[in-house]
XYZ file of C-alpha atoms in Angstrom:
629
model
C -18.656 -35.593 23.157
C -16.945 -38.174 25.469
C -13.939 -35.380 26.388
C -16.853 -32.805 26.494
C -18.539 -34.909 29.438
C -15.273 -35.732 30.998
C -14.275 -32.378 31.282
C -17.956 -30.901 32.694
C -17.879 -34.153 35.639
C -13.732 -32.536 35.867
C -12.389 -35.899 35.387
C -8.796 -34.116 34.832
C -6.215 -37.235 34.727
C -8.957 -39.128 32.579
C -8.857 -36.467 30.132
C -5.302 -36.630 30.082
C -4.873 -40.089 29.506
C -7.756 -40.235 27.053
C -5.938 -36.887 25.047
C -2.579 -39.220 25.432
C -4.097 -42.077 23.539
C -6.088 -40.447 21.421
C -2.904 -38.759 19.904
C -0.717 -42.170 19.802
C -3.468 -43.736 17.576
C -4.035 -40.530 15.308
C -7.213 -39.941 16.453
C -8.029 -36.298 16.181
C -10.587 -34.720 19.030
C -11.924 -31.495 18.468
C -11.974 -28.692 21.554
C -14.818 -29.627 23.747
C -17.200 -26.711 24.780
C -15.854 -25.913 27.888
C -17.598 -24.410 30.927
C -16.251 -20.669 30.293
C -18.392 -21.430 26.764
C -20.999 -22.439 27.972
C -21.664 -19.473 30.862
C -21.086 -17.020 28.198
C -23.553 -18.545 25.876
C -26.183 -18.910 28.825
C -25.657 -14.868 29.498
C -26.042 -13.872 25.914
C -29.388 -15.745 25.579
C -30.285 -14.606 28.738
C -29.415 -11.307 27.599
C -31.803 -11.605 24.275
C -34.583 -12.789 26.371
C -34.705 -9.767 28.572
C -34.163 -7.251 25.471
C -36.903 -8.736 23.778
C -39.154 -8.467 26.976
C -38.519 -5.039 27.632
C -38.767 -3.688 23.668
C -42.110 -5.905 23.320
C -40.436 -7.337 20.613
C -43.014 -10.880 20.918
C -41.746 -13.121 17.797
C -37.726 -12.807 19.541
C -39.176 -13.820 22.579
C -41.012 -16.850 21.569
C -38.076 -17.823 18.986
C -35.606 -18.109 21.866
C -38.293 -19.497 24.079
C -38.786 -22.256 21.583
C -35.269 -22.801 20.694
C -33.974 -22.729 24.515
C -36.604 -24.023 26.988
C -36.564 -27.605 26.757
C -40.079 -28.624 25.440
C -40.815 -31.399 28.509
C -40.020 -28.390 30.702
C -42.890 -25.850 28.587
C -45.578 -28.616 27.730
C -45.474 -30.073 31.950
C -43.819 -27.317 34.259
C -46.286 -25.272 35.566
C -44.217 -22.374 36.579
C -43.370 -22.236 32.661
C -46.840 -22.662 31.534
C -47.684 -19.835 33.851
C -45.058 -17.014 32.959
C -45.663 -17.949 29.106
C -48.921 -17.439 29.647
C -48.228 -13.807 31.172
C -45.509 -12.763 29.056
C -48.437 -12.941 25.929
C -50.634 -11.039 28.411
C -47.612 -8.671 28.632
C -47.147 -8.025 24.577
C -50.585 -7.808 24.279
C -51.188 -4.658 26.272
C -47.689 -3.571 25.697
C -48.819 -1.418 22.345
C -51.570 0.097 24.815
C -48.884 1.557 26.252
C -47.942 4.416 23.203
C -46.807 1.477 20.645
C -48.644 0.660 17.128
C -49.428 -2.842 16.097
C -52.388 -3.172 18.821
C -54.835 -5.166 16.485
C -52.021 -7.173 15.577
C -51.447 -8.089 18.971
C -55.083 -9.024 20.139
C -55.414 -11.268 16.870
C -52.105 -13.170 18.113
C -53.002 -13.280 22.000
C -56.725 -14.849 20.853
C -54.863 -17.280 18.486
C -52.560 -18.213 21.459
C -55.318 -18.691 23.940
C -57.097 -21.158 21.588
C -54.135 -22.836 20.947
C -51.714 -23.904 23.394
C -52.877 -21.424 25.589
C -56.332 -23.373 25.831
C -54.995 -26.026 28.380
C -55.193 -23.416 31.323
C -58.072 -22.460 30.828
C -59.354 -24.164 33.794
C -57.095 -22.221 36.292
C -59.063 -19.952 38.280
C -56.011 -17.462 38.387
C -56.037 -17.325 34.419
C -59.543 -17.874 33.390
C -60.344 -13.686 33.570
C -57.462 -13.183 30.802
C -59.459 -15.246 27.731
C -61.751 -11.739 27.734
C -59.176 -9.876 26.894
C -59.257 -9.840 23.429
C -62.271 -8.966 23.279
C -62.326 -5.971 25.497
C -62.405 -2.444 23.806
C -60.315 -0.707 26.166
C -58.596 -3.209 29.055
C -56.793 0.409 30.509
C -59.776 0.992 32.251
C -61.692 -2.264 32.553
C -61.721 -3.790 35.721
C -60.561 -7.102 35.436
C -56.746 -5.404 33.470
C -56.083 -2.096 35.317
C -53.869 -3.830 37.272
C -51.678 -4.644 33.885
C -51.020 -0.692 33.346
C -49.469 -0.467 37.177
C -45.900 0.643 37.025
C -45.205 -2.559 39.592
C -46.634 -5.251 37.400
C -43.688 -5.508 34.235
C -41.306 -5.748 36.785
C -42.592 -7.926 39.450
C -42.997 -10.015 35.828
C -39.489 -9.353 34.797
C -38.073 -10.959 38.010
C -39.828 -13.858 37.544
C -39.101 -14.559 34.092
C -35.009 -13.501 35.103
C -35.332 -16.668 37.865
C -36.556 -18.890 35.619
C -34.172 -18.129 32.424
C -31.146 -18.976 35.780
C -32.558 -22.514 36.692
C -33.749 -23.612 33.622
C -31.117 -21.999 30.904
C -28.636 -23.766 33.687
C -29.561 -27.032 33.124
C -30.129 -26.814 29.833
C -26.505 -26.650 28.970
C -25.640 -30.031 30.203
C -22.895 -32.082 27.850
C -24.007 -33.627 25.136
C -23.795 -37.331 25.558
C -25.484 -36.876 28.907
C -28.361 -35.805 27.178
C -28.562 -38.463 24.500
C -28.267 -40.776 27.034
C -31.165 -38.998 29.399
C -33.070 -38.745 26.225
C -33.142 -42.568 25.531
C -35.444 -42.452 22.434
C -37.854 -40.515 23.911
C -37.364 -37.682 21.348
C -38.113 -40.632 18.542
C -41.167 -41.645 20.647
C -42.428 -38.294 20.863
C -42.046 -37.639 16.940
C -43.655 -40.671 16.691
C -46.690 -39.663 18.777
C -46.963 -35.891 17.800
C -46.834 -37.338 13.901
C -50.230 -39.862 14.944
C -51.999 -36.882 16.327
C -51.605 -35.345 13.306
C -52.799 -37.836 11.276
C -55.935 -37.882 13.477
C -56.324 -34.364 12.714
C -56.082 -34.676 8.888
C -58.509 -37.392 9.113
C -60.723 -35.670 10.922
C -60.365 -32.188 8.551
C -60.630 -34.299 5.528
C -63.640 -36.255 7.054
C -65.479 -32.244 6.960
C -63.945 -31.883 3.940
C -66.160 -34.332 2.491
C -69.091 -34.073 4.212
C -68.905 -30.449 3.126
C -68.266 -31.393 -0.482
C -71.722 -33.808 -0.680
C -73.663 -31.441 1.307
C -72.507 -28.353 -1.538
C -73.120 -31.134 -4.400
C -76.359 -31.894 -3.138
C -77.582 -28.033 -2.672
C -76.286 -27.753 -6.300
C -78.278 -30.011 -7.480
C -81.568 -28.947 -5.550
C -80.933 -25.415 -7.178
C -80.682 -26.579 -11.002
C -84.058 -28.857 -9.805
C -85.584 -25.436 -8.176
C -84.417 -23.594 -11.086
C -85.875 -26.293 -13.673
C -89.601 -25.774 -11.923
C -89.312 -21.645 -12.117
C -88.342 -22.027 -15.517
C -91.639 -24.536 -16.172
C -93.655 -21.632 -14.757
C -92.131 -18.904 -16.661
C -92.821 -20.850 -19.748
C -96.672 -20.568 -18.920
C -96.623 -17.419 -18.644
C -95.717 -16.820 -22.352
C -98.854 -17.391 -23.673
C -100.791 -14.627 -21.953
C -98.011 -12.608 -23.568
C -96.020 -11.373 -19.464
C -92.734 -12.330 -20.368
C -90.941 -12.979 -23.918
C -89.179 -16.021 -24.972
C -86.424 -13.525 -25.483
C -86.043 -12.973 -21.730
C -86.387 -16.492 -20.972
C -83.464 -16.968 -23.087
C -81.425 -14.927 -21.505
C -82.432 -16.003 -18.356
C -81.530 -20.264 -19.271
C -78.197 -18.217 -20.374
C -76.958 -17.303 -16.812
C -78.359 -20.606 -15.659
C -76.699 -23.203 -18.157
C -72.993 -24.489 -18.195
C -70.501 -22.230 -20.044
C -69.877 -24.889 -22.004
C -73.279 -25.435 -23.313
C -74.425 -21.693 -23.895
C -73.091 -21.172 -27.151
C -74.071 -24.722 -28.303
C -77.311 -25.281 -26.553
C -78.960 -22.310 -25.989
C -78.860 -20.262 -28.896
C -79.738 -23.166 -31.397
C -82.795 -23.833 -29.105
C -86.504 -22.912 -29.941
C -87.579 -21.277 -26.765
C -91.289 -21.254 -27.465
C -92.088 -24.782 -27.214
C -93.282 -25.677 -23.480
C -91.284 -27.828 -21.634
C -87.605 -27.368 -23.785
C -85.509 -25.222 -21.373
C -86.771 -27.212 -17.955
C -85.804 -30.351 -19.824
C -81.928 -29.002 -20.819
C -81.346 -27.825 -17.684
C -82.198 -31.412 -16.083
C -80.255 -32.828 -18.708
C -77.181 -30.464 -18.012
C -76.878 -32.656 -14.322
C -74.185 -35.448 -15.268
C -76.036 -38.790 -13.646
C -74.466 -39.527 -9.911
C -72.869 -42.919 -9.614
C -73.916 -44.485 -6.917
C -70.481 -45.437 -5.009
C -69.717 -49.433 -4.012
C -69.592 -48.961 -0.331
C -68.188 -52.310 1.463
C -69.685 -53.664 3.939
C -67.765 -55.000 7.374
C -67.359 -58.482 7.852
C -70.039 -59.948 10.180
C -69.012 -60.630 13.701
C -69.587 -63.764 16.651
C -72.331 -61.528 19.074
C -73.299 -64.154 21.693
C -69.149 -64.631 21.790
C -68.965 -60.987 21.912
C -71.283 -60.843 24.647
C -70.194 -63.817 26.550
C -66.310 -62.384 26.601
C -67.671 -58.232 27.334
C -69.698 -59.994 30.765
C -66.901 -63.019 31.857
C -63.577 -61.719 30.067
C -60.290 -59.794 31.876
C -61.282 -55.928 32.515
C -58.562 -55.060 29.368
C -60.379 -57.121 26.864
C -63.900 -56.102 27.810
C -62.021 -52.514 27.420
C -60.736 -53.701 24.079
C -63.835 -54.788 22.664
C -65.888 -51.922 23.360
C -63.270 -49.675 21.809
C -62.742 -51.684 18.844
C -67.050 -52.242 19.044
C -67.153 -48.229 19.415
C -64.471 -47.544 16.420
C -67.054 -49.819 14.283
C -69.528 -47.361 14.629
C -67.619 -43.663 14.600
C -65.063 -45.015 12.186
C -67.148 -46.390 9.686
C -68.397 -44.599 6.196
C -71.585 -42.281 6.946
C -74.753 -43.908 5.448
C -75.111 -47.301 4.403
C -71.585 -48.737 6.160
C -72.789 -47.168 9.209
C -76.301 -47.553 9.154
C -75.712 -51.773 8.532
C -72.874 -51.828 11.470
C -75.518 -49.839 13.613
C -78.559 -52.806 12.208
C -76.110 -55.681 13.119
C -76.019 -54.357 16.768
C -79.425 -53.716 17.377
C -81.117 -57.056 15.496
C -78.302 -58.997 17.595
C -79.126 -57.039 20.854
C -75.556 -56.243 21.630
C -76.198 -54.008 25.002
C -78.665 -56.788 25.462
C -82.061 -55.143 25.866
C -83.985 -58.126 26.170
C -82.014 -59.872 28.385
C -83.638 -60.836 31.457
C -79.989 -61.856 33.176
C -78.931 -59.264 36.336
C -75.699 -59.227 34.941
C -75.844 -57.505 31.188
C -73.393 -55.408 29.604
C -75.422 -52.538 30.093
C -74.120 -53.154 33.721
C -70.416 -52.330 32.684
C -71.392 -49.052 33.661
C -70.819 -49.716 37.310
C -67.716 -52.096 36.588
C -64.706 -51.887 39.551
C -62.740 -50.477 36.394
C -62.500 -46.790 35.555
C -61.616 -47.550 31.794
C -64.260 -49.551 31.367
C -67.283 -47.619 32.618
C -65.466 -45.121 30.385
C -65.547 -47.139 27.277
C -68.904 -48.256 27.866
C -70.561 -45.010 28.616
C -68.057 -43.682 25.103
C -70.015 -46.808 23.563
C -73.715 -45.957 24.452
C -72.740 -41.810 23.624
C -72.263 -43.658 20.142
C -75.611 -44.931 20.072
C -77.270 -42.160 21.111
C -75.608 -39.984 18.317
C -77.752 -41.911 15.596
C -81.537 -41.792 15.293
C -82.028 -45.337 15.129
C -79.517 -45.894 18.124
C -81.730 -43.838 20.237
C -84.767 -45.991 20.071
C -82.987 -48.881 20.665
C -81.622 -46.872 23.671
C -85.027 -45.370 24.821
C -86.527 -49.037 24.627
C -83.562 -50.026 27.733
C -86.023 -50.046 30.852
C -83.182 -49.391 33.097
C -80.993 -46.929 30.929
C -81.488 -43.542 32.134
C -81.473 -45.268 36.229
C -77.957 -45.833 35.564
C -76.865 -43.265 33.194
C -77.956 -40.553 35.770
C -76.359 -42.868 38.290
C -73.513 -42.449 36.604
C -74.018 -39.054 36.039
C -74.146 -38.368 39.379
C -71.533 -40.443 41.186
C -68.390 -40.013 38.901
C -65.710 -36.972 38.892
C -65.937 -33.504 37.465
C -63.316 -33.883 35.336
C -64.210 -37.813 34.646
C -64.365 -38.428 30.994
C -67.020 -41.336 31.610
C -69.328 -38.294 33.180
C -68.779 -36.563 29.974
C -69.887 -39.018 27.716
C -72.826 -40.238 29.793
C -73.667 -35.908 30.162
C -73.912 -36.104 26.591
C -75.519 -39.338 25.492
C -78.518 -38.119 27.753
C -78.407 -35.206 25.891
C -78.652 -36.942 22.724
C -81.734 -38.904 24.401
C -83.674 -35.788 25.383
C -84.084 -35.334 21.598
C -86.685 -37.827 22.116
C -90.155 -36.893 24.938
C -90.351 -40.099 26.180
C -86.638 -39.644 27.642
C -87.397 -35.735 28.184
C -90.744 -36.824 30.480
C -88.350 -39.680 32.295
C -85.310 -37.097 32.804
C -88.363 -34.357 34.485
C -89.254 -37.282 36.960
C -86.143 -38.280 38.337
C -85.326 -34.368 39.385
C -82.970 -34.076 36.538
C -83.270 -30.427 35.860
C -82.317 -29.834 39.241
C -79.441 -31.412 39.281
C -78.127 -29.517 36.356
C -79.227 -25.863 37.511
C -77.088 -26.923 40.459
C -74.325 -27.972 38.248
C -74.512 -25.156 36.400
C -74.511 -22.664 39.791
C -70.325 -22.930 39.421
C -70.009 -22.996 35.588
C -65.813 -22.134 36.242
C -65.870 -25.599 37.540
C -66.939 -27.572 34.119
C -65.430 -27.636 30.563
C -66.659 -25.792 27.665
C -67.916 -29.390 26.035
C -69.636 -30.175 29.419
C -71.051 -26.434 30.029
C -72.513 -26.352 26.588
C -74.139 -29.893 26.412
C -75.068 -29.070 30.234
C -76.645 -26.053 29.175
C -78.478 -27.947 25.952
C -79.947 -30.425 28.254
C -81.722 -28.176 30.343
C -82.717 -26.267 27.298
C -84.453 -29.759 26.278
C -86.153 -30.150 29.461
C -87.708 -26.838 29.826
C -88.717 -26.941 26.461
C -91.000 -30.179 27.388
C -93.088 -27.174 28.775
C -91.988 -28.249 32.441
C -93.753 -26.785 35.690
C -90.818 -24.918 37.388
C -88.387 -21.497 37.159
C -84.859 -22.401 36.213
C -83.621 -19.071 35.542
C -80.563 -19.189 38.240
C -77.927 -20.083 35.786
C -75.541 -17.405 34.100
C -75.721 -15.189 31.173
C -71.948 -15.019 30.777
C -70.953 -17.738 28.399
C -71.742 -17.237 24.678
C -71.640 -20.704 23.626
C -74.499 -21.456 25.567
C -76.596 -18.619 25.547
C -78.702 -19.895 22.342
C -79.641 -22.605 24.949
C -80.474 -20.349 28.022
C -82.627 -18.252 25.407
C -84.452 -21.175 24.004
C -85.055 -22.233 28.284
C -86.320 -18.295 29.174
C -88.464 -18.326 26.294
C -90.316 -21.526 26.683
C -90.547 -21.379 30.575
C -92.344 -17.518 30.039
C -95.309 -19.374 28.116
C -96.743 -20.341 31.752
C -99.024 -16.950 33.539
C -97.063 -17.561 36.863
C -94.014 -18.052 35.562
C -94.137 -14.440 33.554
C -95.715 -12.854 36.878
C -92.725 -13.705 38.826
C -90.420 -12.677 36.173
C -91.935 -9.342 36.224
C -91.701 -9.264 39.988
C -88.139 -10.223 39.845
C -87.480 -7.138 37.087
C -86.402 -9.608 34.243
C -86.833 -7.223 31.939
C -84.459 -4.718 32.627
C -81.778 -7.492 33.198
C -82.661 -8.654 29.706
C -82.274 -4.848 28.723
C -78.510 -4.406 30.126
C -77.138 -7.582 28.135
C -78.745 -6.369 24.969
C -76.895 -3.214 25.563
C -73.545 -5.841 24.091
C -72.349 -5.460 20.263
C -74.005 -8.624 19.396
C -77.260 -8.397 16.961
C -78.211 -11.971 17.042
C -78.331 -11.714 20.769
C -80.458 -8.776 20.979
C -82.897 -10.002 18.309
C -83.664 -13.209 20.608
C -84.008 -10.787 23.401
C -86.960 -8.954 22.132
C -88.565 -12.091 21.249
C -88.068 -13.317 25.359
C -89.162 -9.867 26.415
C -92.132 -9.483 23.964
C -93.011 -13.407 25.219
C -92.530 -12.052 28.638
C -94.965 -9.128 28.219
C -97.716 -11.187 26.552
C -101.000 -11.906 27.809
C -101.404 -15.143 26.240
C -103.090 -18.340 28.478
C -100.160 -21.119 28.876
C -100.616 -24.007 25.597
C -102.031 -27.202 26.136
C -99.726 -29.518 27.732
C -97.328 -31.570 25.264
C -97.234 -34.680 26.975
C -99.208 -36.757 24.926
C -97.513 -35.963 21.371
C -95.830 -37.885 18.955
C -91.681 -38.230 19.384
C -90.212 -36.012 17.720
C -86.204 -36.897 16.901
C -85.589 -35.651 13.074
C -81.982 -35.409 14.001
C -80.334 -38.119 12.295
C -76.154 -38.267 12.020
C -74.990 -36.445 15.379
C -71.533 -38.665 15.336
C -68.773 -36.633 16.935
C -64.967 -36.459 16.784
C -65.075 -36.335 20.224
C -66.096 -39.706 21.049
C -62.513 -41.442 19.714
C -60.632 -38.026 22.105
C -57.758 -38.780 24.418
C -57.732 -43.106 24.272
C -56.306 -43.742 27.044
C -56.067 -47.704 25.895
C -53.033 -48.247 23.687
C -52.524 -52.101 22.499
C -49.668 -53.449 23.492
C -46.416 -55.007 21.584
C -48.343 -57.669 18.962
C -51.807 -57.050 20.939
C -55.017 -57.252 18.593
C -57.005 -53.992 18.675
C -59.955 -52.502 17.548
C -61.391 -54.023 13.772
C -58.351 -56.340 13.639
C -59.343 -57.786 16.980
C -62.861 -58.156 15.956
C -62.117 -60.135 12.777
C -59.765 -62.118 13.939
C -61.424 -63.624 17.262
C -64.775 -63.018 16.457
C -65.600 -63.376 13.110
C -69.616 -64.841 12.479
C -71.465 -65.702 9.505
C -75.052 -63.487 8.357
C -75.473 -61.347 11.345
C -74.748 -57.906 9.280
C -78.703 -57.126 8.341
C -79.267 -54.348 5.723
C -82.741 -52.212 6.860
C -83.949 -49.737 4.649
C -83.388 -46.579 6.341
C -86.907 -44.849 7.687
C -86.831 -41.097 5.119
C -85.715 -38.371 7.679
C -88.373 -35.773 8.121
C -87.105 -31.753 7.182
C -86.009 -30.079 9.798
C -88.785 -27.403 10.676
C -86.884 -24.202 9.563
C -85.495 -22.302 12.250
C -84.953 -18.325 12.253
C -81.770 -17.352 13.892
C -83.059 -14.274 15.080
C -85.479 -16.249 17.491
C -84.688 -18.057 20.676
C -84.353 -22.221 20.224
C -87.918 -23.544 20.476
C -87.593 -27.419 19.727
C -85.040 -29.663 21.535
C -82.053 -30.005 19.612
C -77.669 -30.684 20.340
C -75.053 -28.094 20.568
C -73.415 -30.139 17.140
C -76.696 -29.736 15.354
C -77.489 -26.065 16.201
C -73.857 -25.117 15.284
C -74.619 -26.868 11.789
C -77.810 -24.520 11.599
C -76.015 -21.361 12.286
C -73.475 -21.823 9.610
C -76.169 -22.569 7.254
């Protein structure tokens, strides 16, 4: 390696000497690669990378990509980002062309784009490419003739043939200059990539389990269910409708393989009451789990530090206070962690000081109002959070403050976007959000939807949902059509606004119908079913309902608690610096302030059909949980 960089910075005499002594001591140094090696090498992958372009051959290209582009050069260069994005444009259509395998292709483009191909998908250039997939015939579509041009493979071509000569160039640098440019990093990296991973395995077995107890619990509501049918089958024996022969064979299907041979057929089915009472002895008792509980923690310290401390410690706290909450076990863990901050007032509710910690909303500090507003998102994502929130006099002033002051791209908008979504679950908030103009705001938000995230276009597109389903007094029908995630919300909005006589007359004016008509022409069932419903609402003659305003809050949404509210940290503790539960146990450890509260019974859902637009306020994380049920 040493003669290897000697040679490539042509230190010639050095190389001599070095050769010189290295032979007098019996040291043996093997041929360095030399420059002639290294040009020829450079051609022959240079070579591959074109042959695979031109043959479409996509798993070659993206082998040599990934063993030849240096990966700080593909995950930050934008040129790189760019043409890999285009060359899986390019072996996408390139079967359209007369080649098989087009299916193939579409299924690996789609994977692509919602993979590493999902971090442009905020560039204007790209953004019309993410249809593709899903477009029948791209030849003639619009938006892709422009792929099937005889000009556009090798205007691509050129490109990728510059790029291969800079960066397959540098590449091929000596060896111990790398190492030494390296410095660790590469062990860093690992390091990193291997903790985002673990996040992720978390997080899948975290649905894992939540899956799991939501299947164990349906099981055991069916064997209850079927216990009550069987009760009522049994009555019928006596008036001679069924035999206990059928009812036999009936407990058969129902019971445990185990038992059927045992159980059933030694069982006198005539007797009232003997199969319901088998099958509710087939369910093994649950035991109940020993949960622990956190150790109890120093609030007025907690408090005192958040308001007077250094901006990185009121950051730390409220991420280590915030971890309490998402990190801890659903039910009683969390619901005693989310107890202990409300009974000890930790955003300090009723506090008459000006200065509160509510107020590190408007702090100097960008992570800070980010961590708070990540904080009070928290909250709001647990029923009992959001009454303590909606009791905050001055909450929604600066949450749409906030809202309205910080970045597009700010992650401290996002979370406070959100969290007021999360509020309008209850009408209090809804009838607040309505005075202070907040539907306007988002319909002009939502005017330039290329502009916002998917997370903050769907929650967006939620809130107003939740607004205009408060039966509000105004048309908000300028938004687009053309994102599916949040057309179950923009249904739900169309549908409840049409229950007012003007707004239906203008709608008819304005020829809603027929627009209605052309995006029900689209392969989607779902959609078109909700579509009738809008149209058939829009064609009624029915007198607008009695206004809302004075009913009970509704909020049956209990557990809305998000992996997104731990994404991207961008506070990392440094060398031997406390963090997160160790930090809160170590400096602020208190005695009795963890309070158990029996948990108020959550009311059943109302049942909703999928076929019919959204008609209650709800979030995009519940509604997706509906539609896989």
């Amino acid at each position: 390696m040493i003669k290897e960089y000697l040679k490539f910075e042509e230190f010639e005499e050095t190389v001599q000497s070095f050769d010189k002594e290295c032979k007098s001591k019996g040291k043996l140094v093997s041929k360095p690669r030399g420059t002639t090696l290294r040009d020829s090498k450079t051609r022959v992958i240079k070579k591959d990378f074109l042959s695979s372009f031109d043959d479409g051959d996509h798993k070659v290209f993206f082998e040599l990509w990934a063993e030849n582009i240096p990966s700080d050069v593909t995950d930050t260069d934008s040129d790189a980002l760019s043409l890999e994005f285009y060359s899986h444009v390019h072996f996408t259509v390139y079967p359209l062309r007369g080649h098989p395998g087009r299916h193939e292709r579409r299924s690996l483009f789609k994977d692509y784009l919602e993979t590493r191909g999902s971090v442009l998908s905020q560039t204007t250039e790209l953004v019309s490419y993410y249809a593709l997939p899903f477009v029948s015939n791209p030849t003639v579509h619009p938006s892709f003739k422009h792929l099937f041009r005889d000009s556009w493979i090798p205007q691509l071509k050129e490109k990728l043939e510059q790029f291969l000569s800079v960066t397959l160039k540098s590449s091929n640098s000596p060896r111990l200059l790398s190492l030494y440019k390296e410095g660790g990093r590469g062990t860093k990296e690992a390091m990193q990539q291997l903790q985002l991973q673990r996040v992720e395995a978390d997080r899948r077995a975290t649905s894992c389990v939540r899956k799991f107890n939501k299947m164990q619990a349906d099981y055991h509501n069916l064997i209850g269910i079927t216990a009550e049918l069987v009760d009522s089958l049994e009555a019928t024996v006596s008036g001679n409708m069924i035999s206990p022969e059928y009812l036999q064979s009936v407990c058969v299907r129902l019971f445990n393989s185990h038992m059927r041979q045992s159980a059933v057929h030694s069982t006198d089915f005539t007797r009232p009451g003997t199969a319901s009472s088998m099958l509710r002895a087939s369910i093994p008792p649950l035991k109940q789990k020993e949960v622990p509980m956190l150790p109890s923690l120093d609030y007025e310290k907690l408090k005192k530090d958040m308001i007077g401390g250094s901006d990185r410690l009121k950051s730390l706290l409220l991420q280590a206070l915030r971890w309490r909450l998402t990190r801890s076990l659903p039910g009683e863990q969390r619901d005693t962690v989310l107890q202990a901050y409300i009974s000890n007032d930790l955003l300090e509710r009723d506090s008459t000081k000006q200065n509160t910690v509510l107020y590190l909303l408007r702090s100097t500090n960008e992570i800070v109002r980010q961590y708070m507003a990540r904080l009070i998102n928290a909250f709001a994502s647990l029923a009992e959070g959001r009454v303590y929130l909606s009791h905050i006099p001055n909450l929604l002033k600066l949450l749409t403050g906030a809202l309205k002051e910080e970045g597009k791209d700010s992650l401290t908008r996002e979370n406070v976007l959100v969290a007021l979504q999360k509020l309008s679950l209850r009408r209090s908030q809804q009838t607040a959000m309505i005075a202070d103009d907040l539907i306007g705001w988002l319909v002009d938000e939502l005017q330039d939807p290329d502009c916002l995230s998917d997370y903050t276009l769907e929650y967006s597109a939620a809130l107003l949902m939740n607004l205009c389903l408060s039966q509000i007094k105004f048309v908000c029908m300028r938004f687009t059509l053309l994102f599916p995630q949040i057309r179950p919300y923009v249904n739900g909005a169309l549908y409840s606004i049409l229950c007012i006589p003007s707004v239906r007359e203008e709608a008819r004016e304005m020829s809603v119908e027929e627009i209605l008509r052309c995006y029900s022409k689209e392969e989607n069932p779902d959609l078109n079913r909700q579509i009738e419903f809008i149209i058939k609402q829009l064609n009624s003659a029915e007198e607008e309902g009695p206004d809302s305003d004075d009913e009970e809050e509704e909020d049956d949404n209990d557990d809305l608690m998000e992996t997104d509210l731990d994404k991207e940290e961008v506070l990392q503790p440094q060398h031997s610096e406390l963090s997160g539960e160790s930090l809160l146990t170590t400096e602020y450890l208190g005695i009795m302030t963890n309070m158990t509260r029996v948990k108020r019974k959550a009311t059943p859902l109302p049942q909703t059909n999928v076929n019919e637009p959204l008609q209650r306020p709800v979030t995009p994380s519940s509604h997706r949980n509906i539609s896989a049920g």
